[in-house]
XYZ file of C-alpha atoms in Angstrom:
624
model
C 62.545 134.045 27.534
C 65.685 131.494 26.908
C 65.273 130.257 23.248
C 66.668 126.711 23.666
C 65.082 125.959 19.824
C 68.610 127.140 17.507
C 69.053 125.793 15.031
C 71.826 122.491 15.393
C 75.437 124.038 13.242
C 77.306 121.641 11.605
C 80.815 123.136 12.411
C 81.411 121.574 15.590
C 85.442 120.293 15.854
C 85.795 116.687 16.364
C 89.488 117.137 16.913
C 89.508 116.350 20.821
C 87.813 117.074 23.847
C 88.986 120.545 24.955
C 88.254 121.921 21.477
C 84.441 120.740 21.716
C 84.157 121.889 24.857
C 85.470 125.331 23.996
C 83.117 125.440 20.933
C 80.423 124.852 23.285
C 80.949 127.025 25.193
C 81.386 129.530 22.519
C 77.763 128.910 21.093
C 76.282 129.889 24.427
C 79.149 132.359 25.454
C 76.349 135.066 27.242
C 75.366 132.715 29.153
C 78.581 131.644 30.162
C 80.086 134.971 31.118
C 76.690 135.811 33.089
C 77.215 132.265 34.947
C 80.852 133.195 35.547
C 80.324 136.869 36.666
C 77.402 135.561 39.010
C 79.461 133.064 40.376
C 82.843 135.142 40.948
C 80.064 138.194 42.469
C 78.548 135.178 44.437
C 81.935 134.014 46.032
C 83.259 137.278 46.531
C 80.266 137.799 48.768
C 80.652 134.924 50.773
C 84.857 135.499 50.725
C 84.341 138.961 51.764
C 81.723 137.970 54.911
C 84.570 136.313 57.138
C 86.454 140.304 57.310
C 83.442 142.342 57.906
C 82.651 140.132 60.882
C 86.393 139.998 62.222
C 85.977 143.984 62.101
C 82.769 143.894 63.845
C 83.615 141.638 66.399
C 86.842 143.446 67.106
C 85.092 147.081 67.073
C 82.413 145.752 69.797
C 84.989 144.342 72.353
C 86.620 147.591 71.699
C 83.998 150.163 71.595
C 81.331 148.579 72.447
C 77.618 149.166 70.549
C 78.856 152.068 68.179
C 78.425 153.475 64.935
C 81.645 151.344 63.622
C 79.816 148.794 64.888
C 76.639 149.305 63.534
C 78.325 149.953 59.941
C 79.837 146.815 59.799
C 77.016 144.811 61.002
C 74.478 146.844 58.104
C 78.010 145.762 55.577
C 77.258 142.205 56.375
C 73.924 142.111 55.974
C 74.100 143.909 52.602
C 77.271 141.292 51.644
C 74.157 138.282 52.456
C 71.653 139.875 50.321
C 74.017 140.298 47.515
C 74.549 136.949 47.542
C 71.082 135.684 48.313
C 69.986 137.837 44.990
C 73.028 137.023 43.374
C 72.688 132.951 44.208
C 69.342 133.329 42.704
C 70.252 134.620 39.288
C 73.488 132.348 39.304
C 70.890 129.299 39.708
C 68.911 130.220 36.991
C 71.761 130.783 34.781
C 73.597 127.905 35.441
C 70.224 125.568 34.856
C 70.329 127.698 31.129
C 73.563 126.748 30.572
C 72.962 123.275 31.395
C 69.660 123.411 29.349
C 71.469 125.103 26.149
C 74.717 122.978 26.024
C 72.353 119.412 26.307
C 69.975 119.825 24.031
C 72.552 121.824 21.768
C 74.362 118.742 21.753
C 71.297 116.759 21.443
C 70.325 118.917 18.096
C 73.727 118.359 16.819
C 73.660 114.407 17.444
C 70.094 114.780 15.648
C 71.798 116.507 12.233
C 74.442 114.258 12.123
C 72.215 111.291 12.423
C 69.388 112.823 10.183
C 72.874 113.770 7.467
C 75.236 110.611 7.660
C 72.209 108.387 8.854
C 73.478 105.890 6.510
C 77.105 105.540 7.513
C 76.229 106.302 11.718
C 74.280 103.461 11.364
C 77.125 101.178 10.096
C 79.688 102.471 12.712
C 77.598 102.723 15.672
C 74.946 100.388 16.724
C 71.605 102.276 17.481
C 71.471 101.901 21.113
C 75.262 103.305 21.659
C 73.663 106.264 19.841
C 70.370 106.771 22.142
C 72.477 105.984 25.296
C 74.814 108.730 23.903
C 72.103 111.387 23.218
C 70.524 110.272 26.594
C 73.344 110.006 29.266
C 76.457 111.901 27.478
C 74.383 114.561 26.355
C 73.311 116.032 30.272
C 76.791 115.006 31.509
C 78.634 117.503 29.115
C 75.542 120.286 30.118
C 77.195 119.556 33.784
C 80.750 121.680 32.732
C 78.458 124.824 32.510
C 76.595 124.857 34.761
C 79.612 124.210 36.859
C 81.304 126.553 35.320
C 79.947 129.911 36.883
C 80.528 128.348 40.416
C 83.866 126.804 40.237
C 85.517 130.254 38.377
C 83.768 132.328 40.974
C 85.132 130.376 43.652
C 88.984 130.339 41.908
C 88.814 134.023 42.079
C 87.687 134.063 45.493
C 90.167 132.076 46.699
C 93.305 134.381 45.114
C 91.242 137.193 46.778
C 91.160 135.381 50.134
C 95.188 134.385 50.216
C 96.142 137.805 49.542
C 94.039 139.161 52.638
C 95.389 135.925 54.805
C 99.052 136.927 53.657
C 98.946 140.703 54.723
C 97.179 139.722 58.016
C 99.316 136.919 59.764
C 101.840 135.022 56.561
C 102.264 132.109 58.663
C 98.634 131.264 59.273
C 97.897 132.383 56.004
C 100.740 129.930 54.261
C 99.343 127.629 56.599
C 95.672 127.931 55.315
C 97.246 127.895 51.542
C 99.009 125.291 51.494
C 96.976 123.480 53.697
C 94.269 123.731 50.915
C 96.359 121.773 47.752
C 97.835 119.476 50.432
C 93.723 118.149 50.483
C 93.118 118.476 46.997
C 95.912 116.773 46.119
C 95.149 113.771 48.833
C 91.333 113.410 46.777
C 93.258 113.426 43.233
C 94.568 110.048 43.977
C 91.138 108.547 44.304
C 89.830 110.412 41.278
C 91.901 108.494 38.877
C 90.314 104.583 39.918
C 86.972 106.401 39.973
C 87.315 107.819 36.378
C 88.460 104.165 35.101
C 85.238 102.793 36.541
C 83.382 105.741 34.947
C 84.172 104.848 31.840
C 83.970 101.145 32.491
C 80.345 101.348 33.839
C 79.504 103.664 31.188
C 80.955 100.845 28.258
C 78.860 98.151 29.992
C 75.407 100.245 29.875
C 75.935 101.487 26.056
C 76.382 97.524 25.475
C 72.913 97.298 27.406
C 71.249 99.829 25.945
C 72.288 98.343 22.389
C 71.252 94.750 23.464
C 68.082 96.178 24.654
C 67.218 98.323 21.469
C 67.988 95.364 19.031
C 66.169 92.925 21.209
C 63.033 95.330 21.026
C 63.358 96.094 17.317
C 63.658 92.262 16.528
C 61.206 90.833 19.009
C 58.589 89.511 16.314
C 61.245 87.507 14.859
C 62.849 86.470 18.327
C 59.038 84.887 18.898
C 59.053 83.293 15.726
C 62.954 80.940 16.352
C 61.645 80.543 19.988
C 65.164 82.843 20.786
C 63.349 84.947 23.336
C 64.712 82.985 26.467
C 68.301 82.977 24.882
C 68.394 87.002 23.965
C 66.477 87.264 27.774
C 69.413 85.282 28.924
C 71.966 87.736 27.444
C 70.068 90.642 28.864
C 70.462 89.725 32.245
C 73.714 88.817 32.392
C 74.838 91.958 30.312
C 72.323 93.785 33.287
C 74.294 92.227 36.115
C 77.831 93.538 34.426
C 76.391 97.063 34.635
C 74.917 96.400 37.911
C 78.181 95.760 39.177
C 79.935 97.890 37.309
C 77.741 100.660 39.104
C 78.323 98.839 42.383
C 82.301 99.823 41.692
C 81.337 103.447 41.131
C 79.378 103.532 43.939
C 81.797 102.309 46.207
C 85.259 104.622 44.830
C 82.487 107.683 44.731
C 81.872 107.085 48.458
C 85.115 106.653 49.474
C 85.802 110.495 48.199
C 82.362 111.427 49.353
C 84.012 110.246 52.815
C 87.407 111.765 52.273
C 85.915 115.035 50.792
C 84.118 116.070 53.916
C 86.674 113.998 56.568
C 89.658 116.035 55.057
C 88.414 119.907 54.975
C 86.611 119.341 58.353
C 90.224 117.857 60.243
C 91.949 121.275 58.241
C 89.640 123.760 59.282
C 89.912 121.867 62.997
C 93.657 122.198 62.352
C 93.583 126.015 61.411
C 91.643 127.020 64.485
C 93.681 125.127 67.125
C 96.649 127.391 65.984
C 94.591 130.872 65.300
C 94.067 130.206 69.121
C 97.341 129.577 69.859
C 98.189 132.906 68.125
C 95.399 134.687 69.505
C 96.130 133.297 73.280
C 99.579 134.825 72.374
C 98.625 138.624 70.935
C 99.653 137.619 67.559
C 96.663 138.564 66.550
C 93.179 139.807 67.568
C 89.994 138.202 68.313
C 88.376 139.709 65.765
C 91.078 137.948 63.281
C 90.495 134.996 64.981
C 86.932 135.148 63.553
C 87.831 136.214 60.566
C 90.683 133.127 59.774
C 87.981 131.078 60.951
C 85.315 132.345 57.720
C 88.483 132.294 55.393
C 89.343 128.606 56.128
C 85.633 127.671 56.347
C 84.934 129.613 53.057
C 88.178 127.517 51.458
C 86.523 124.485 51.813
C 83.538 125.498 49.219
C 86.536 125.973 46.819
C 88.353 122.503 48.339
C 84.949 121.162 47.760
C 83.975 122.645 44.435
C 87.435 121.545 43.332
C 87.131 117.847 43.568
C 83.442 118.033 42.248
C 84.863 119.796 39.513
C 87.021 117.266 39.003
C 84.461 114.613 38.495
C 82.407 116.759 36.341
C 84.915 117.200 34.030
C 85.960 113.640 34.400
C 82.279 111.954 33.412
C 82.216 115.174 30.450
C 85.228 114.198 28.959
C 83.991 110.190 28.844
C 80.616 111.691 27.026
C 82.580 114.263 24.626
C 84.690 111.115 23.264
C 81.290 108.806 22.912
C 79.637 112.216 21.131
C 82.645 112.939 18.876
C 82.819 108.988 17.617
C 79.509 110.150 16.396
C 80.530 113.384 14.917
C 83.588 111.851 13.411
C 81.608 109.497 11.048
C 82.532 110.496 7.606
C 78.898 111.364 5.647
C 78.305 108.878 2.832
C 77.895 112.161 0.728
C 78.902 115.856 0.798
C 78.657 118.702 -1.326
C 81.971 120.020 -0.865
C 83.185 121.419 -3.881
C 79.352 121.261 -5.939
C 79.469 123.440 -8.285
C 77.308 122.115 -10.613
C 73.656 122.594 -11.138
C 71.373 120.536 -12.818
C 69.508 121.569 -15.690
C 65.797 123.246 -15.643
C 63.454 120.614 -16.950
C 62.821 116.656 -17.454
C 66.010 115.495 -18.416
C 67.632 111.899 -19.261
C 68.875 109.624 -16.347
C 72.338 108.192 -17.125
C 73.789 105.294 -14.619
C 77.212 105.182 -16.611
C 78.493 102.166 -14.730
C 75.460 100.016 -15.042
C 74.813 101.265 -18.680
C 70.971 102.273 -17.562
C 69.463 105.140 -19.971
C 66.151 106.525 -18.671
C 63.962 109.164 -20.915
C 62.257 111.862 -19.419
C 58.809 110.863 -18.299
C 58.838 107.023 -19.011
C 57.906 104.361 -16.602
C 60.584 101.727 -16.319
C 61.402 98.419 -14.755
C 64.469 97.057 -13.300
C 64.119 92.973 -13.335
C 67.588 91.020 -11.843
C 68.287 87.612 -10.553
C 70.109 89.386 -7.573
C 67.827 91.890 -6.400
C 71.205 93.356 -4.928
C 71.900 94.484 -8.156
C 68.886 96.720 -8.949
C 68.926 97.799 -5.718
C 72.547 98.995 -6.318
C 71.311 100.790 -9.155
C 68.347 102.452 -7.773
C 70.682 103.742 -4.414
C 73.155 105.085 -6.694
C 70.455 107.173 -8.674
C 69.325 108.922 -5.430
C 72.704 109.363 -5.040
C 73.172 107.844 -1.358
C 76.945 107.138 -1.218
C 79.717 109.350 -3.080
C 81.684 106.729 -4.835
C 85.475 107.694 -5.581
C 85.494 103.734 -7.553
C 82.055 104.125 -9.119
C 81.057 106.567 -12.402
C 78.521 109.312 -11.374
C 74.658 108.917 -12.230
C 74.118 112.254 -14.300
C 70.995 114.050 -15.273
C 71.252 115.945 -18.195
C 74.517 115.442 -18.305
C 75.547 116.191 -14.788
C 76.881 114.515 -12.614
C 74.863 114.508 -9.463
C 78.108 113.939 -7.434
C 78.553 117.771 -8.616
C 75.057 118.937 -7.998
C 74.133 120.623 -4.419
C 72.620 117.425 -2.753
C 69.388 119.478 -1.715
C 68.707 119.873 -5.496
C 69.409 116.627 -6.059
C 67.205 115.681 -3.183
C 64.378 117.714 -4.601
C 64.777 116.326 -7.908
C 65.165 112.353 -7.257
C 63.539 110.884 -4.543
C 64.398 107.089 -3.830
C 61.778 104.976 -1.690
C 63.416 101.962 -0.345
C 61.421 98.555 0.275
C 61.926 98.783 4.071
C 60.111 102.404 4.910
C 60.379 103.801 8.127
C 57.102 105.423 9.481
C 57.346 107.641 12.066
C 55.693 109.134 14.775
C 53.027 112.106 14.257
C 49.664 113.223 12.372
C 49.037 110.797 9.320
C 48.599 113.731 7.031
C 51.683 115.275 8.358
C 53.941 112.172 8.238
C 52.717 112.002 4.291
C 53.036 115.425 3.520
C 56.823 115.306 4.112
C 57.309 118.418 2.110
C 54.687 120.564 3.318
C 52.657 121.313 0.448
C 49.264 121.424 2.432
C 46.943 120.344 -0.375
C 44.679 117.829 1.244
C 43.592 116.509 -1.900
C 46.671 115.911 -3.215
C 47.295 113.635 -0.096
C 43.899 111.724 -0.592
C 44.480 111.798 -3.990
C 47.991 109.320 -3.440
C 46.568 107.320 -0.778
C 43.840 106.282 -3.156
C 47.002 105.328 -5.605
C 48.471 103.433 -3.200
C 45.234 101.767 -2.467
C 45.725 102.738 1.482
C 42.464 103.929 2.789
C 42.110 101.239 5.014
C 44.838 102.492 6.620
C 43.129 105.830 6.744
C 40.406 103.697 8.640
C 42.635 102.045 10.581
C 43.797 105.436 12.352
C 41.958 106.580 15.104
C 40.636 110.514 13.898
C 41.919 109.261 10.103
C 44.089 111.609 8.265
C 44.283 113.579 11.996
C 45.085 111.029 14.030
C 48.647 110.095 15.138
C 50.235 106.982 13.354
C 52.217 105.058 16.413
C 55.955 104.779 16.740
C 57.210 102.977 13.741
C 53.540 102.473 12.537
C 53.668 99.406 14.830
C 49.927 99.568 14.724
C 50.153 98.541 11.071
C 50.140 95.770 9.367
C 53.659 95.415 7.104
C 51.615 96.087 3.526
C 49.727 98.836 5.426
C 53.250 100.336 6.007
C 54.313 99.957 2.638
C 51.211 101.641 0.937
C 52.006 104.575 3.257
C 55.317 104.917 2.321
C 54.665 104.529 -1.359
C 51.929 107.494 -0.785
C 53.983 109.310 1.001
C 56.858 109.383 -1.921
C 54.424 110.135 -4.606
C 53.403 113.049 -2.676
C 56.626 114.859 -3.111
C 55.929 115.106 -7.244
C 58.955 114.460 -7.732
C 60.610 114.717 -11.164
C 62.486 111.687 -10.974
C 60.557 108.603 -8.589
C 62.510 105.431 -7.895
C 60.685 102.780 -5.760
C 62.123 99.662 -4.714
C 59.957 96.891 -4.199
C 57.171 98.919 -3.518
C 54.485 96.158 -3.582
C 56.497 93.053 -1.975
C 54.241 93.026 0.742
C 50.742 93.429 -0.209
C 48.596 90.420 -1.752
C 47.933 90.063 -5.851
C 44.760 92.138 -5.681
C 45.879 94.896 -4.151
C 49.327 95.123 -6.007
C 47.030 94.784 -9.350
C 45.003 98.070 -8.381
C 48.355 99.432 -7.232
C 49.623 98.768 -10.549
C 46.865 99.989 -12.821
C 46.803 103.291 -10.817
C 50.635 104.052 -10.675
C 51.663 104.728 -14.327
C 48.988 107.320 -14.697
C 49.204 109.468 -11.688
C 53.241 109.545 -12.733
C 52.186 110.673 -16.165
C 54.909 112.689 -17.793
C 57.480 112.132 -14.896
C 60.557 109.941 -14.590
C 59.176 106.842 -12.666
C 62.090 103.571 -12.406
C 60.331 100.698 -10.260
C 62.570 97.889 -8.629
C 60.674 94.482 -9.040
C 59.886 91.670 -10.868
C 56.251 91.043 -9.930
C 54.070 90.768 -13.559
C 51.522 92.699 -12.230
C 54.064 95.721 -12.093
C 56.121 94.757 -14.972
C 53.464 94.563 -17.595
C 52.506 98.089 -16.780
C 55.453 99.973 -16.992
C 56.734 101.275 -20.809
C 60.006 99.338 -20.744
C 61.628 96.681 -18.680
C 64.899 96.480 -17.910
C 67.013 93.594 -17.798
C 70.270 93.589 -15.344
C 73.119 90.951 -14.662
C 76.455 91.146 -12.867
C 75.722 95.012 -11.990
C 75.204 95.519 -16.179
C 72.428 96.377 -18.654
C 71.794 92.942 -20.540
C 68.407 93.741 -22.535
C 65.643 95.760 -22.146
C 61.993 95.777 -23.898
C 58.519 95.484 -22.997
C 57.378 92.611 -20.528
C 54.941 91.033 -23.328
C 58.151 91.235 -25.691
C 60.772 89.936 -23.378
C 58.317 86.646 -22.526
C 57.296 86.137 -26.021
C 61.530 86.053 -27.041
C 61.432 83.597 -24.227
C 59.054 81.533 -25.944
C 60.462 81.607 -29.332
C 63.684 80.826 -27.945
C 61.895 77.737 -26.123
C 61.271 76.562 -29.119
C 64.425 77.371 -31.302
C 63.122 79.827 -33.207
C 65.624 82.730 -31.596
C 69.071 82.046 -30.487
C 71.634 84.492 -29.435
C 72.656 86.693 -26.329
C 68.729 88.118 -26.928
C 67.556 84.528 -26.384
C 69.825 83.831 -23.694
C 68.343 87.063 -21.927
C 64.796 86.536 -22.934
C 65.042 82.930 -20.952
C 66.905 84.579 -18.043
C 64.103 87.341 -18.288
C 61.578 84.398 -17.193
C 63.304 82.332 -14.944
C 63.027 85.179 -12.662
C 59.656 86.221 -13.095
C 58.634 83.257 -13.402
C 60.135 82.477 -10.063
C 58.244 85.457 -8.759
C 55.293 84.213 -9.858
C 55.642 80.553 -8.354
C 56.811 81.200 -5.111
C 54.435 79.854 -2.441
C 54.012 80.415 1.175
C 54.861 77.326 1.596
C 58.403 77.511 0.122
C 59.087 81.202 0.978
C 59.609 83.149 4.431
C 58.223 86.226 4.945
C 54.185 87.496 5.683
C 51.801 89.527 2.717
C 48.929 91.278 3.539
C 47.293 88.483 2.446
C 47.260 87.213 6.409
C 46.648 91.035 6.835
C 43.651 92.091 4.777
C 41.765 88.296 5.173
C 42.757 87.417 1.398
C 41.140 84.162 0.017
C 42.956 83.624 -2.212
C 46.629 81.992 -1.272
C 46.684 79.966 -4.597
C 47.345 83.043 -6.893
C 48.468 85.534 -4.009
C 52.145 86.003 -4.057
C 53.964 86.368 -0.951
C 55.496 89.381 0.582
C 59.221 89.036 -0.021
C 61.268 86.256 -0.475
C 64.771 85.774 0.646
C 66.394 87.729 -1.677
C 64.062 90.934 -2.313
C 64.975 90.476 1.426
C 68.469 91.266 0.651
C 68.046 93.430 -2.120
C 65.707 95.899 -0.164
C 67.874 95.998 3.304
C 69.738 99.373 3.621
């Protein structure tokens, strides 16, 4: 059985077209030769036909019924099973080829997107990408399975001229030449047609990227009224493709036209003079017949020829759109990691940022700009590869120099905007496979998220919806804070991991967090009380630097004393900067701040002392 499940390789060249293509072909190259040695056996059947039947026909004017006869008409019927059998086979390897060169390119569009997710996403909108993996990815399977049929047929056609030439050379330069003469006539109208290729294909990436962002953004559309002004843009962006198509559609019929106008008036051509010749003793009947088969056969060729051409055409449109995607340069790399990271908790140095973190404490990092601690936390997991920016190191590594799937295993960063994704609930938790049921109860009882057990038809065994679109936004959070403590990692880092879930619930999440990460690294992005007066140390950040640090009680008690005069200094400047943001935290209102808590969610009653989800800037801060 065809295994179309390999494994996606990351060695593919981006360099140009050609050199994909030949790669491709490379990574499937038994299939290829089988589709190209089917295809030449295939042709040379049909080539072939055309002289056993001049023979025959000759040999029963001559002779009559007779064994000649008889052995030619048993060779032709043993040429059209040969290529019945062998037209079977070629089919079935030419749909493999297809099959293996999509979805290989489909796997390899999914590593690069699941590697340099990151840095596709800031080159390429999301709906070029789908379009690509949807329409480029089947046009490029198109040159193989092509492939088997069009080299067949080239061979068959050199076959074919040399038995034309040693029966009649005029009528066989006349079939020859006549051929190119044709192709060359469809050429000219293959050029407009692959500049409206590409044009229509432009226009319906721009749709399919209007239509994704519309989708993904269609709660807040509702909530500006902006849904008649994006359904505006649709449509007119749908009418550009619509008659964008209407331009294909019209050069593609024209050759459609030309294509079968052109062979047919040849072929029409070669058998008024093979008459004349015959009608003069030039040659025989029989040859007669048998030009007749060639120059039929050599419009399959003719014909194959300019489909070829538009094959290769609409592949070499989708092989630029997949190599802009290949070509993205990966935010990081572990090219030239030698490095490994020591056995063992270890200290956390951010050496630009001036951030120290113990083994096994549970920290706090509190800015103004949540852009700043977000910073931090990103560069921790080590998401980007900064050439400007010192290294984060763990026990004195640098994890720039550590193999990024130890570093992977090691740190684990949860951002405050999870994605969910499709699948069993226990699956989409377990991320790393451990299979310990408990353990997975066990963090969704830490992240206070058995309603959303509940909330999932079949619980734990039911399948969470694309997105988790069937979830409320805290419901989503708690899921994705379960599903990071799950991985027991040694070092956690969670950004705004309670922004959207009401006081209660972030108080519960609070209590329960510090000891279930009991002698692991845990840093926490936030300045919500409830959180900070939990955690061993907070953390105090401005302009991308390390300012103070100390317990919450400590830091709001300097605050106080410096209220009153009774500290001065950069520690009382810090200690009132400490407050003004969590105080600001604290006295945000609904009222005053966008955004929607779980409050709304979960039927709180209590909006007075409930915080809400995110405000503008731990809007900022957690985008990525």
């Amino acid at each position: 059985m065809l295994d179309l499940h390999r494994p996606a390789t990351s060695n593919a060249p981006t360099s140009g077209v050609a050199r994909y293509l030949w790669w491709r072909a490379g990574q499937q190259r038994g299939l290829v030769v089988a589709g190209v040695a089917l295809g030449v056996v295939n042709a040379m059947t049909q080539a072939g036909a055309p002289y056993v039947l001049g023979r025959a026909v000759d040999d029963g004017l001559e002779r009559g019924i007779s064994r000649e006869l008889l052995t030619w008409s048993g060779a032709l019927l043993l040429l059209w099973v040969i290529r019945a059998v062998s037209g079977v086979f070629a089919h079935r390897v030419d749909v493999a080829n297809w099959l293996r060169a999509c979805l290989g390119t489909i796997h390899l569009m999914g590593a690069t997107v699941a590697t340099k997710g990151e840095t596709v996403r800031r080159t390429t909108p999301t709906g070029e990408v789908v379009a690509t993996v949807a329409s480029d990815s089947p046009r490029i399977g198109e040159v193989y399975a092509f492939m088997g049929r069009f080299l067949g047929g080239l061979i068959a056609y050199v076959a074919v001229a040399i038995i034309l030439l040693n029966a009649s050379a005029t009528l066989g330069l006349a079939v020859l030449l006549g051929i190119p003469v044709v192709a060359g006539v469809l050429a000219l109208i293959v050029r407009p047609l692959q500049q409206r290729q590409s044009e229509h294909r432009e226009q319906n990436g721009r749709l399919t990227t209007l239509g994704s962002d519309t989708v993904s953004g269609l709660r807040i559309l509702r909530g500006i009224g902006g849904e008649e002004a994006f359904t505006a843009r649709y449509r007119a962006q749908s009418q550009r493709v619509r008659e964008a198509g209407v331009r294909v559609a019209s050069t593609q019929s024209l050759l459609d036209g030309v294509q079968t106008l052109l062979p047919g008036l040849f072929l029409a051509g070669v058998i008024w003079y093979g008459a004349r010749l015959a009608i003069a003793g030039d040659i025989s009947p029989g040859e007669l017949v048998a030009f007749y088969g060639y120059a039929a056969f050599l419009t399959t060729p003719l014909s194959d020829a300019s489909q070829g051409v538009q094959i290769f055409t609409r592949a070499r449109i989708a092989t630029r759109r997949v190599l802009s995607v290949l070509r993205v340069a990966p935010a990081v790399t572990d090219v030239g990691t030698t490095s490994r990271l020591p056995e063992g908790p270890a200290e956390l140095v951010d050496p630009t940022s001036g951030l120290h973190v113990t083994p096994g404490s549970f920290i706090a990092l509190v800015a103004a700009d949540p852009d700043e601690t977000a910073a931090i936390a990103t560069r921790l997991g080590r998401f980007e590869d900064s050439s400007e920016l010192a290294s984060p190191t763990l026990g004195g590594v640098p994890l720039a120099d550590a193999p990024l799937s130890e570093v992977r295993r090691r740190v684990v960063v949860s951002e405050a905007t999870p994605s969910i994704f499709t699948g069993v609930l226990a699956d989409e938790l377990d991320v790393r496979d451990v299979g310990d049921r408990a353990a997975v109860e066990h963090a969704l009882v830490v992240a206070d998220a058995g309603d959303v057990v509940d909330s999932v038809p079949g619980g734990l065994d039911g399948t969470v919806a694309e997105k988790g679109r069937s979830l409320s936004g805290g419901q989503r959070q708690r899921v994705a804070l379960a599903r990071a403590l799950l991985t027991d990692a040694e070092v956690l880092v969670l950004i705004e991991p309670t922004s959207a879930v009401d006081a209660h619930t972030e108080a519960r999440i609070a209590s329960r967090l510090r000891p279930a990460r009991a002698g692991r690294t845990t840093v926490v992005v936030t300045a919500s009380p409830l959180v900070l007066d939990q955690v061993d140390e907070v953390v105090l950040v401005s302009r991308g630097r390390v300012v103070t640090r100390g317990s919450h009680h400590d830091l709001v008690h300097d605050a106080e004393r410096a209220a009153r005069g009774d500290l001065t200094g950069e520690r009382a400047e810090a200690a009132v900067a400490y407050r003004r943001v969590v105080s600001r935290n604290v006295d945000d209102s609904p009222a005053e701040t966008p955004g929607h808590t779980d409050d709304q969610a979960e039927g709180s009653t209590h909006p007075a002392t409930d915080r809400t989800a995110t405000d503008s800037s731990h809007v900022t801060g957690g985008a990525r």
